[in-house]
CSV table of C-alpha atoms in Angstrom, one decimal:
chain,number,residue,atom,x,y,z
A,1,MET,CA,12.7,-1.1,-38.3
A,2,LEU,CA,9.2,-2.0,-37.4
A,3,SER,CA,10.4,-5.4,-36.3
A,4,ARG,CA,12.8,-3.7,-33.9
A,5,LEU,CA,9.9,-1.4,-32.8
A,6,ILE,CA,7.9,-4.4,-31.9
A,7,LEU,CA,10.9,-6.0,-30.1
A,8,VAL,CA,11.3,-2.8,-28.2
A,9,SER,CA,7.7,-2.1,-27.3
A,10,ALA,CA,6.9,-5.6,-26.1
A,11,PRO,CA,9.1,-5.5,-23.0
A,12,VAL,CA,8.0,-1.8,-22.4
A,13,LEU,CA,4.4,-2.8,-22.5
A,14,LYS,CA,5.3,-5.7,-20.2
A,15,SER,CA,7.0,-3.5,-17.7
A,16,SER,CA,4.2,-0.9,-17.5
A,17,ALA,CA,3.7,-0.3,-13.9
A,18,PRO,CA,0.4,-1.8,-12.8
A,19,LEU,CA,0.7,-4.9,-15.0
A,20,GLY,CA,4.5,-5.3,-14.5
A,21,ALA,CA,4.5,-7.7,-11.7
A,22,GLY,CA,1.7,-9.8,-13.2
A,23,LEU,CA,3.3,-10.0,-16.6
A,24,VAL,CA,6.6,-11.1,-15.2
A,25,GLN,CA,4.8,-14.1,-13.9
A,26,ALA,CA,3.1,-14.5,-17.3
A,27,SER,CA,6.3,-14.4,-19.2
A,28,ARG,CA,7.8,-17.1,-16.9
A,29,SER,CA,5.5,-19.8,-18.4
A,30,PHE,CA,8.5,-22.0,-18.8
A,31,HIS,CA,10.1,-21.1,-15.5
A,32,THR,CA,13.3,-19.9,-17.0
A,33,GLY,CA,15.6,-17.6,-15.1
A,34,GLN,CA,15.2,-15.7,-11.9
A,35,GLN,CA,11.9,-14.2,-10.8
A,36,SER,CA,12.8,-10.6,-9.8
A,37,LEU,CA,12.3,-7.1,-11.1
A,38,ALA,CA,15.5,-5.8,-9.5
A,39,PRO,CA,18.3,-4.9,-10.0
A,40,VAL,CA,17.1,-3.3,-13.2
A,41,PRO,CA,19.3,-4.6,-16.1
A,42,ALA,CA,21.6,-1.9,-17.6
A,43,LEU,CA,20.4,0.0,-20.7
A,44,PRO,CA,22.6,-0.3,-23.8
A,45,GLU,CA,24.8,2.8,-24.2
A,46,LYS,CA,23.8,3.5,-27.8
A,47,GLY,CA,20.7,2.5,-29.8
A,48,GLY,CA,20.9,-0.2,-32.4
A,49,LYS,CA,23.1,0.7,-35.4
A,50,VAL,CA,21.2,1.4,-38.6
A,51,ARG,CA,22.2,2.2,-42.2
A,52,PHE,CA,20.3,4.9,-44.0
A,53,GLY,CA,18.5,5.6,-40.8
A,54,LEU,CA,16.0,2.8,-41.5
A,55,ILE,CA,17.7,-0.6,-42.1
A,56,PRO,CA,19.2,-2.3,-39.1
A,57,GLU,CA,22.8,-3.6,-39.2
A,58,GLU,CA,21.6,-7.0,-38.3
A,59,ILE,CA,20.3,-7.6,-41.9
A,60,PHE,CA,23.7,-6.7,-43.3
A,61,GLN,CA,25.5,-9.0,-40.9
A,62,PHE,CA,22.9,-11.7,-41.6
A,63,LEU,CA,23.5,-11.6,-45.4
A,64,TYR,CA,27.3,-11.1,-45.2
A,65,PRO,CA,28.3,-14.8,-45.2
A,66,LYS,CA,26.3,-15.6,-48.3
A,67,THR,CA,26.4,-12.5,-50.4
A,68,GLY,CA,29.3,-10.4,-49.0
A,69,VAL,CA,29.2,-6.6,-48.6
A,70,THR,CA,27.1,-5.7,-51.6
A,71,GLY,CA,24.5,-8.3,-51.0
A,72,PRO,CA,21.9,-6.2,-49.1
A,73,TYR,CA,22.3,-3.3,-51.5
A,74,VAL,CA,21.7,-5.5,-54.5
A,75,LEU,CA,18.7,-7.0,-52.7
A,76,GLY,CA,17.4,-3.5,-52.0
A,77,THR,CA,17.9,-2.3,-55.6
A,78,GLY,CA,16.4,-5.4,-57.0
A,79,LEU,CA,13.4,-5.2,-54.7
A,80,LEU,CA,12.8,-1.5,-55.6
A,81,THR,CA,13.1,-2.2,-59.4
A,82,TYR,CA,10.8,-5.2,-59.1
A,83,LEU,CA,8.1,-3.1,-57.2
A,84,LEU,CA,8.4,-0.3,-59.7
A,85,SER,CA,8.5,-2.3,-62.9
A,86,LYS,CA,5.7,-4.6,-62.0
A,87,GLU,CA,3.7,-1.6,-60.9
A,88,ILE,CA,3.2,-3.1,-57.5
A,89,TYR,CA,4.1,0.3,-56.3
A,90,VAL,CA,2.5,2.9,-58.7
A,91,ILE,CA,4.2,6.2,-59.0
A,92,ASN,CA,1.5,8.8,-58.6
A,93,HIS,CA,1.0,12.2,-57.0
A,94,GLU,CA,1.5,10.6,-53.5
A,95,THR,CA,5.1,9.9,-54.5
A,96,PHE,CA,5.8,13.6,-54.9
A,97,ALA,CA,4.1,14.3,-51.6
A,98,ALA,CA,6.2,11.4,-50.0
A,99,ALA,CA,9.3,12.9,-51.6
A,100,SER,CA,8.7,16.3,-50.2
A,101,ILE,CA,7.8,15.1,-46.7
A,102,GLY,CA,10.8,12.8,-46.8
A,103,ILE,CA,13.1,15.7,-47.6
A,104,VAL,CA,11.6,17.7,-44.8
A,105,ILE,CA,12.1,14.8,-42.3
A,106,VAL,CA,15.6,13.9,-43.4
A,107,TYR,CA,16.7,17.6,-43.4
A,108,GLY,CA,15.1,18.1,-39.9
A,109,ILE,CA,16.8,15.1,-38.4
A,110,LYS,CA,20.2,15.9,-40.0
A,111,LYS,CA,20.1,19.5,-38.9
A,112,PHE,CA,18.5,19.3,-35.4
A,113,GLY,CA,19.3,15.7,-34.5
A,114,PRO,CA,22.7,16.3,-32.8
A,115,SER,CA,21.5,19.4,-30.9
A,116,VAL,CA,18.4,17.6,-29.6
A,117,ALA,CA,20.4,14.6,-28.6
A,118,ALA,CA,22.9,16.9,-26.8
A,119,PHE,CA,19.9,18.6,-25.0
A,120,ALA,CA,18.6,15.2,-23.9
A,121,ASP,CA,22.0,14.2,-22.7
A,122,LYS,CA,22.3,17.5,-20.9
A,123,LEU,CA,19.0,17.0,-19.1
A,124,ASN,CA,20.2,13.6,-17.8
A,125,ASP,CA,23.7,15.0,-16.9
A,126,GLU,CA,22.1,17.8,-14.9
A,127,LYS,CA,20.0,15.3,-13.0
A,128,VAL,CA,23.1,13.2,-12.2
A,129,ALA,CA,25.1,16.3,-11.4
A,130,LYS,CA,22.5,17.5,-8.9
A,131,VAL,CA,22.7,14.2,-7.0
A,132,GLN,CA,26.5,14.0,-7.3
A,133,GLU,CA,26.7,17.5,-5.8
A,134,VAL,CA,24.8,16.3,-2.8
A,135,LYS,CA,27.0,13.3,-2.5
A,136,GLY,CA,30.1,15.4,-2.9
A,137,LEU,CA,29.0,17.8,-0.3
A,138,ALA,CA,28.3,15.0,2.1
A,139,VAL,CA,31.7,13.5,1.4
A,140,SER,CA,33.5,16.8,2.0
A,141,ASN,CA,31.5,17.4,5.2
A,142,LEU,CA,32.5,14.0,6.5
A,143,GLN,CA,36.1,14.6,5.6
A,144,GLN,CA,36.0,17.8,7.4
A,145,ALA,CA,34.5,16.0,10.4
A,146,ILE,CA,37.3,13.4,10.3
A,147,GLU,CA,40.0,16.2,10.4
A,148,ASP,CA,38.2,17.9,13.2
A,149,GLU,CA,38.1,14.7,15.1
A,150,LYS,CA,41.8,14.1,14.6
A,151,LYS,CA,42.5,17.5,15.9
A,152,GLU,CA,40.4,16.9,18.9
A,153,GLN,CA,42.3,13.6,19.6
A,154,TRP,CA,45.6,15.5,19.4
A,155,ARG,CA,44.2,18.1,21.9
A,156,ALA,CA,43.0,15.3,24.2
A,157,GLU,CA,46.6,13.9,24.3
A,158,GLY,CA,47.9,17.3,25.2
A,159,ARG,CA,45.6,17.5,28.1
A,160,GLN,CA,47.7,14.8,29.9
A,161,ASN,CA,50.5,17.3,30.2
A,162,LEU,CA,48.1,19.8,31.6
A,163,PHE,CA,47.0,17.3,34.2
A,164,ASP,CA,50.6,16.5,35.1
A,165,ALA,CA,51.5,20.1,35.6
A,166,LYS,CA,48.4,20.6,37.8
A,167,ARG,CA,49.2,17.6,39.8
A,168,ASN,CA,52.7,18.9,40.4
A,169,ASN,CA,51.3,22.2,41.5
A,170,VAL,CA,49.0,20.6,44.0
A,171,ALA,CA,51.7,18.4,45.4
A,172,MET,CA,54.0,21.4,45.8
A,173,LEU,CA,51.3,23.3,47.6
A,174,LEU,CA,50.7,20.4,50.0
A,175,GLU,CA,54.4,20.1,50.6
A,176,ILE,CA,54.7,23.8,51.4
A,177,ASN,CA,51.8,23.6,53.8
A,178,TYR,CA,53.2,20.6,55.6
A,179,ARG,CA,56.6,22.3,56.0
A,180,GLU,CA,55.0,25.4,57.3
A,181,ARG,CA,53.1,23.5,59.9
A,182,LEU,CA,56.2,21.6,60.9
A,183,HIS,CA,58.1,24.8,61.4
A,184,MET,CA,55.3,26.2,63.4
A,185,VAL,CA,55.2,23.1,65.6
A,186,THR,CA,59.0,23.2,66.2
A,187,SER,CA,59.0,26.9,67.0
A,188,GLU,CA,56.2,26.4,69.5
A,189,VAL,CA,57.9,23.6,71.1
A,190,LYS,CA,61.1,25.6,71.3
A,191,LYS,CA,59.3,28.5,72.9
A,192,ARG,CA,57.9,26.2,75.6
A,193,LEU,CA,61.4,24.7,76.3
A,194,ASP,CA,63.0,28.2,76.4
A,195,TYR,CA,60.5,29.2,79.0
A,196,GLN,CA,61.4,26.3,81.1
A,197,ILE,CA,65.1,27.1,80.8
A,198,ALA,CA,64.5,30.7,81.6
A,199,LEU,CA,62.5,29.6,84.6
A,200,GLN,CA,65.3,27.4,85.8
A,201,ASN,CA,67.9,30.1,85.3
A,202,LEU,CA,65.9,32.5,87.2
A,203,GLN,CA,65.4,30.0,90.0
A,204,ARG,CA,69.2,29.5,90.3
A,205,ARG,CA,70.1,33.2,90.2
A,206,MET,CA,67.6,34.0,92.9
A,207,GLU,CA,68.9,31.2,95.0
A,208,GLN,CA,72.5,32.5,94.4
A,209,GLU,CA,71.6,36.1,95.3
A,210,HIS,CA,69.7,35.0,98.3
A,211,LEU,CA,72.6,32.9,99.5
A,212,VAL,CA,75.1,35.7,98.9
A,213,SER,CA,73.0,38.2,100.8
A,214,TRP,CA,72.5,35.8,103.6
A,215,VAL,CA,76.2,35.2,103.8
A,216,GLU,CA,76.9,38.9,103.9
A,217,LYS,CA,74.3,39.5,106.4
A,218,SER,CA,75.6,36.8,108.6
A,219,VAL,CA,79.2,38.0,108.2
A,220,VAL,CA,78.2,41.6,109.1
A,221,LYS,CA,76.2,40.2,111.9
A,222,SER,CA,79.2,38.3,113.1
A,223,ILE,CA,81.5,41.3,113.2
A,224,THR,CA,81.4,42.0,117.0
A,225,PRO,CA,82.2,45.5,118.2
A,226,GLN,CA,85.5,44.2,119.7
A,227,GLN,CA,86.6,43.0,116.4
A,228,GLU,CA,85.5,46.3,114.9
A,229,LYS,CA,87.7,48.3,117.2
A,230,GLU,CA,90.6,46.1,116.7
A,231,SER,CA,90.3,46.2,112.9
A,232,ILE,CA,89.9,50.0,113.0
A,233,ALA,CA,93.1,50.3,115.3
A,234,LYS,CA,95.0,48.1,112.9
A,235,CYS,CA,93.9,50.1,110.0
A,236,ILE,CA,95.1,53.3,111.7
A,237,THR,CA,98.5,51.8,112.4
A,238,ASP,CA,98.7,50.5,108.9
A,239,LEU,CA,97.9,53.9,107.6
A,240,LYS,CA,100.5,55.6,109.8
A,241,MET,CA,103.1,53.2,108.7
A,242,LEU,CA,102.1,53.7,105.1
A,243,ALA,CA,102.3,57.4,105.6
A,244,LYS,CA,105.8,57.2,107.1
A,245,ILE,CA,106.9,55.0,104.2
A,246,GLU,CA,105.4,57.5,101.8
A,247,GLN,CA,107.0,60.4,103.5
A,248,ALA,CA,110.3,58.6,103.4
A,249,ARG,CA,109.9,57.8,99.7
A,250,ALA,CA,109.0,61.4,99.1
A,251,THR,CA,112.1,62.9,100.7
A,252,VAL,CA,114.3,60.4,99.0
B,1,MET,CA,-10.0,3.3,-61.2
B,2,ILE,CA,-11.5,6.6,-60.6
B,3,LEU,CA,-9.8,8.1,-57.6
B,4,SER,CA,-11.2,11.3,-56.3
B,5,PHE,CA,-9.2,13.5,-54.0
B,6,PHE,CA,-11.5,12.9,-51.2
B,7,ASP,CA,-10.9,9.2,-51.0
B,8,GLN,CA,-8.0,9.8,-48.6
B,9,PHE,CA,-10.6,11.1,-46.1
B,10,MET,CA,-12.8,8.0,-46.2
B,11,SER,CA,-12.8,6.2,-42.9
B,12,PRO,CA,-10.8,3.1,-43.6
B,13,THR,CA,-12.5,-0.3,-43.4
B,14,HIS,CA,-11.2,-3.6,-44.4
B,15,LEU,CA,-13.6,-6.4,-45.2
B,16,GLY,CA,-16.2,-4.4,-43.4
B,17,ILE,CA,-14.2,-4.0,-40.2
B,18,PRO,CA,-13.7,-0.3,-39.4
B,19,LEU,CA,-10.0,0.4,-38.9
B,20,ILE,CA,-10.5,3.8,-37.2
B,21,ALA,CA,-10.0,2.1,-33.8
B,22,LEU,CA,-6.5,1.0,-35.0
B,23,ALA,CA,-5.8,4.4,-36.5
B,24,LEU,CA,-6.6,6.0,-33.1
B,25,SER,CA,-4.8,3.5,-30.9
B,26,LEU,CA,-1.7,2.5,-32.8
B,27,PRO,CA,0.0,5.9,-32.7
B,28,TRP,CA,0.2,5.5,-28.9
B,29,ILE,CA,2.9,2.8,-29.4
B,30,LEU,CA,5.2,5.5,-30.6
B,31,ILE,CA,5.0,7.2,-27.2
B,32,PRO,CA,6.9,5.0,-24.8
B,33,THR,CA,5.7,4.5,-21.3
B,34,PRO,CA,8.1,5.9,-18.6
B,35,THR,CA,10.1,3.1,-17.0
B,36,ASN,CA,10.9,2.8,-13.3
B,37,ARG,CA,14.5,3.8,-14.0
B,38,TRP,CA,16.0,7.0,-12.8
B,39,LEU,CA,17.9,7.8,-15.9
B,40,ASN,CA,16.3,7.0,-19.2
B,41,ASN,CA,17.3,7.0,-22.8
B,42,ARG,CA,17.1,10.1,-24.9
B,43,LEU,CA,13.6,9.6,-26.2
B,44,LEU,CA,12.1,9.1,-22.8
B,45,THR,CA,14.0,12.0,-21.3
B,46,LEU,CA,12.9,14.3,-24.0
B,47,GLN,CA,9.3,13.1,-23.8
B,48,ALA,CA,9.2,13.5,-20.1
B,49,TRP,CA,10.7,17.0,-20.4
B,50,PHE,CA,8.2,18.0,-23.0
B,51,ILE,CA,5.2,16.7,-21.2
B,52,ASN,CA,6.3,18.4,-17.9
B,53,ARG,CA,7.0,21.7,-19.5
B,54,PHE,CA,3.8,21.6,-21.5
B,55,THR,CA,1.6,20.8,-18.6
B,56,GLN,CA,3.3,23.4,-16.4
B,57,GLN,CA,2.8,26.1,-19.1
B,58,LEU,CA,-0.8,25.1,-19.7
B,59,MET,CA,-1.8,25.1,-16.1
B,60,LEU,CA,-0.1,28.4,-15.2
B,61,PRO,CA,-3.1,30.7,-15.7
B,62,ILE,CA,-5.6,28.2,-14.3
B,63,ASN,CA,-6.3,28.1,-10.6
B,64,LEU,CA,-6.1,25.1,-8.4
B,65,GLY,CA,-9.6,23.7,-9.2
B,66,GLY,CA,-8.8,23.4,-12.9
B,67,HIS,CA,-5.6,21.4,-12.3
B,68,LYS,CA,-7.7,18.2,-12.4
B,69,TRP,CA,-7.8,18.8,-16.1
B,70,ALA,CA,-4.0,18.7,-16.5
B,71,VAL,CA,-3.7,15.0,-17.5
B,72,LEU,CA,-6.7,15.1,-19.8
B,73,LEU,CA,-5.5,18.2,-21.7
B,74,THR,CA,-1.9,17.0,-22.0
B,75,ALA,CA,-3.0,13.6,-23.2
B,76,LEU,CA,-5.3,15.3,-25.7
B,77,MET,CA,-2.5,17.5,-26.9
B,78,LEU,CA,-0.2,14.5,-27.4
B,79,LEU,CA,-2.8,12.6,-29.3
B,80,LEU,CA,-3.6,15.4,-31.6
B,81,ILE,CA,0.0,16.3,-32.4
B,82,THR,CA,0.8,12.6,-33.0
B,83,LEU,CA,-2.2,12.1,-35.3
B,84,ASN,CA,-1.6,15.3,-37.2
B,85,LEU,CA,2.1,14.7,-37.8
B,86,LEU,CA,1.6,11.0,-38.7
B,87,GLY,CA,-1.0,12.1,-41.2
B,88,LEU,CA,1.6,14.0,-43.2
B,89,LEU,CA,3.3,10.7,-44.2
B,90,PRO,CA,2.1,9.4,-47.5
B,91,TYR,CA,-0.6,6.8,-47.8
B,92,THR,CA,-1.8,7.4,-44.2
B,93,PHE,CA,-5.1,8.2,-42.8
B,94,THR,CA,-5.5,11.2,-40.5
B,95,PRO,CA,-8.4,10.6,-38.0
B,96,THR,CA,-8.5,14.3,-37.2
B,97,THR,CA,-9.7,15.1,-40.7
B,98,GLN,CA,-13.0,13.5,-39.6
B,99,LEU,CA,-15.5,16.1,-38.3
B,100,SER,CA,-17.1,13.4,-36.2
B,101,LEU,CA,-13.9,12.8,-34.2
B,102,ASN,CA,-13.2,16.4,-33.6
B,103,MET,CA,-16.7,17.2,-32.6
B,104,GLY,CA,-16.5,14.1,-30.4
B,105,PHE,CA,-13.5,15.8,-28.6
B,106,ALA,CA,-14.8,19.4,-28.7
B,107,VAL,CA,-18.5,19.1,-27.6
B,108,PRO,CA,-18.1,17.0,-24.4
B,109,LEU,CA,-15.1,19.0,-23.2
B,110,TRP,CA,-16.7,22.3,-23.9
B,111,LEU,CA,-19.9,21.2,-22.3
B,112,ALA,CA,-18.0,20.1,-19.3
B,113,THR,CA,-16.4,23.5,-18.8
B,114,VAL,CA,-19.8,25.2,-19.2
B,115,ILE,CA,-21.5,22.8,-16.7
B,116,ILE,CA,-18.7,23.2,-14.2
B,117,GLY,CA,-19.0,27.0,-14.5
B,118,MET,CA,-22.8,27.0,-14.1
B,119,ARG,CA,-22.7,24.6,-11.2
B,120,ASN,CA,-19.9,26.1,-9.1
B,121,GLN,CA,-20.1,29.8,-9.9
B,122,PRO,CA,-23.3,30.5,-11.9
B,123,THR,CA,-23.1,34.3,-11.4
B,124,ALA,CA,-19.6,34.5,-12.7
B,125,ALA,CA,-20.3,32.1,-15.5
B,126,LEU,CA,-23.3,34.1,-16.6
B,127,GLY,CA,-21.4,37.3,-16.1
B,128,HIS,CA,-19.0,36.3,-18.9
B,129,LEU,CA,-21.9,37.0,-21.3
B,130,LEU,CA,-21.6,40.7,-20.7
B,131,PRO,CA,-18.3,42.3,-21.3
B,132,GLU,CA,-17.3,45.1,-19.0
B,133,GLY,CA,-18.0,48.7,-19.8
B,134,THR,CA,-20.8,48.2,-22.3
B,135,PRO,CA,-23.2,51.1,-22.8
B,136,VAL,CA,-26.6,50.3,-21.3
B,137,PRO,CA,-28.7,50.3,-24.4
B,138,LEU,CA,-26.5,47.7,-26.0
B,139,ILE,CA,-26.9,45.2,-23.2
B,140,PRO,CA,-29.8,43.0,-24.6
B,141,VAL,CA,-28.2,42.8,-28.0
B,142,LEU,CA,-24.9,41.9,-26.5
B,143,ILE,CA,-26.3,39.2,-24.3
B,144,VAL,CA,-27.8,37.5,-27.3
B,145,ILE,CA,-24.6,37.8,-29.3
B,146,GLU,CA,-22.5,36.5,-26.5
B,147,THR,CA,-24.8,33.5,-26.0
B,148,ILE,CA,-24.6,32.7,-29.6
B,149,SER,CA,-20.8,32.9,-29.5
B,150,LEU,CA,-20.8,30.7,-26.4
B,151,PHE,CA,-22.7,28.0,-28.2
B,152,ILE,CA,-20.7,28.3,-31.4
B,153,ARG,CA,-17.5,27.5,-29.5
B,154,PRO,CA,-17.7,23.7,-29.8
B,155,LEU,CA,-18.6,24.0,-33.4
B,156,ALA,CA,-15.7,26.3,-34.0
B,157,LEU,CA,-13.2,24.1,-32.1
B,158,GLY,CA,-14.2,21.0,-34.1
B,159,VAL,CA,-14.5,22.6,-37.4
B,160,ARG,CA,-11.3,24.6,-37.1
B,161,LEU,CA,-9.2,21.5,-36.6
B,162,THR,CA,-11.1,19.5,-39.3
B,163,ALA,CA,-11.0,22.3,-41.8
B,164,ASN,CA,-7.3,23.1,-41.3
B,165,LEU,CA,-6.2,19.5,-41.6
B,166,THR,CA,-8.5,18.6,-44.4
B,167,ALA,CA,-7.6,21.7,-46.4
B,168,GLY,CA,-3.9,21.1,-45.9
B,169,HIS,CA,-4.0,17.5,-47.0
B,170,LEU,CA,-6.2,18.4,-49.9
B,171,LEU,CA,-3.7,21.1,-51.0
B,172,ILE,CA,-0.8,18.7,-50.8
B,173,GLN,CA,-2.7,16.2,-52.9
B,174,LEU,CA,-3.6,18.8,-55.5
B,175,ILE,CA,-0.2,20.3,-55.9
B,176,ALA,CA,1.5,16.9,-55.9
B,177,THR,CA,-0.9,15.9,-58.7
B,178,ALA,CA,-0.2,19.0,-60.5
B,179,ALA,CA,3.6,18.4,-60.3
B,180,PHE,CA,3.1,14.8,-61.3
B,181,VAL,CA,1.0,15.6,-64.3
B,182,LEU,CA,3.2,18.5,-65.4
B,183,LEU,CA,6.5,16.4,-65.2
B,184,PRO,CA,6.4,14.9,-68.6
B,185,MET,CA,4.9,18.0,-70.2
B,186,MET,CA,6.7,21.0,-68.8
B,187,PRO,CA,9.5,19.9,-66.4
B,188,THR,CA,10.5,23.5,-65.4
B,189,VAL,CA,7.0,24.3,-64.2
B,190,ALA,CA,6.9,20.9,-62.6
B,191,ILE,CA,10.0,21.8,-60.6
B,192,LEU,CA,8.4,25.1,-59.6
B,193,THR,CA,5.4,23.3,-58.5
B,194,SER,CA,7.6,20.9,-56.5
B,195,VAL,CA,9.1,23.9,-54.7
B,196,VAL,CA,5.6,25.1,-53.8
B,197,LEU,CA,4.9,21.6,-52.6
B,198,PHE,CA,8.0,21.6,-50.5
B,199,LEU,CA,7.0,24.9,-48.9
B,200,LEU,CA,3.5,23.7,-48.4
B,201,THR,CA,4.8,20.6,-46.6
B,202,LEU,CA,6.7,22.8,-44.3
B,203,LEU,CA,3.6,24.8,-43.6
B,204,GLU,CA,1.6,21.7,-43.0
B,205,VAL,CA,4.0,20.5,-40.5
B,206,ALA,CA,3.7,23.8,-38.6
B,207,VAL,CA,-0.1,23.8,-39.0
B,208,ALA,CA,-0.3,20.2,-37.7
B,209,MET,CA,1.4,21.2,-34.5
B,210,ILE,CA,-0.2,24.6,-34.1
B,211,GLN,CA,-3.7,23.4,-34.6
B,212,ALA,CA,-3.4,20.7,-32.0
B,213,TYR,CA,-1.9,23.3,-29.6
B,214,VAL,CA,-4.7,25.8,-30.4
B,215,PHE,CA,-7.4,23.2,-29.7
B,216,VAL,CA,-6.0,22.5,-26.3
B,217,LEU,CA,-5.2,26.1,-25.5
B,218,LEU,CA,-8.8,27.2,-26.2
B,219,LEU,CA,-10.2,24.5,-24.1
B,220,SER,CA,-7.9,25.5,-21.3
B,221,LEU,CA,-9.1,29.1,-21.8
B,222,TYR,CA,-12.7,28.0,-21.5
B,223,LEU,CA,-11.7,26.1,-18.4
B,224,GLN,CA,-10.0,29.2,-16.9
B,225,GLU,CA,-13.2,31.2,-17.4
B,226,ASN,CA,-15.4,28.7,-15.6
B,227,VAL,CA,-13.4,27.0,-12.9
């Protein structure tokens, strides 16, 4: 166990912050491998496996080919017996003290070990969860932004229809305006032409009337008094004849 | 070989080389340095959590000027707890049973708090010598008493730690010896004694942690008064 402690603490001492960079150089005395401190190599998921909480599995694996499964246990028992019988380790009052503190330690670890480990894991998990939450929030915000953007694109497409409708509107207004002006122009022109026609008609009528009155006047003027007397005498004779005819018709 | 019960407290030397330096520096190997990783293994996570919580709790009642002492006090606490708990293992030497070591911690730190108080706020520091609301005739006597109590503080700090740990270790040795000696003669009594030993061990574990905490707490209290 102490060997593993030394194995563990050496790189830790090496990587202590102010000396870290320098010691990386120092450990590269044979120029093996890459010279860089990043990316940091991954930590093993679990600690080294131990049996009885003290003896690393590596010893059991090491002895397995020669002595099988019971090898290390026999070694341990033999070693213990040797130390005790040769009184290399003397049993004295310290043994009792060792036994009692040993019981306290083992009991403490068995009882509180899992809960303390769970607490440490919880601390780490909370740390990760806090950061994941930030990341998750950012991801959901971005997704929301993507959806909003898609909606805006759809709206932008719809705007084309709006423009077409407006364009039609404007074209129609222009057409109406044009036609109105055309109509106005034709009516004005027609008014002008009607005036000319009316003027011509008036001219002709006046000429006619003037001619007729002139002809009458000249006729009346041409009737001499002689003709007048003759016409009146004729009329009287015509009338007398008519009266005789009438009287004749009446008596018949 | 005549082994007295006080041999466990002798400062260890080997071939004339004092080993107290090793006894004080090797326990630090058990406290791993934080790495530059974001997520660590369980030991480092727990250690970081403990150190952060402890420092936060310790510095709560102390105003900003005293926060310079945070690292010192937390490191002192870690050292004392580690030394005390490691000393409970068999065949180990506990440096904190040596009065010289504890006085070496207590006197300079206490003196530092007093000097800081006298230098920065002499009136307030001297004002601590007279509790509020004392009747006027008692004032001279009380000043003398408070001064004596002020100067006894480092002594008390050092001796408290030494005495507690020494007494505890001694008791463990004595009761273990009693159980060991009684085992061939009266096994039942030996078993009773072993039970007492077991309970005492539990107490000693508690005492080890509490005494370290009390040492640091009192120092923080003295700091609070003076900073």
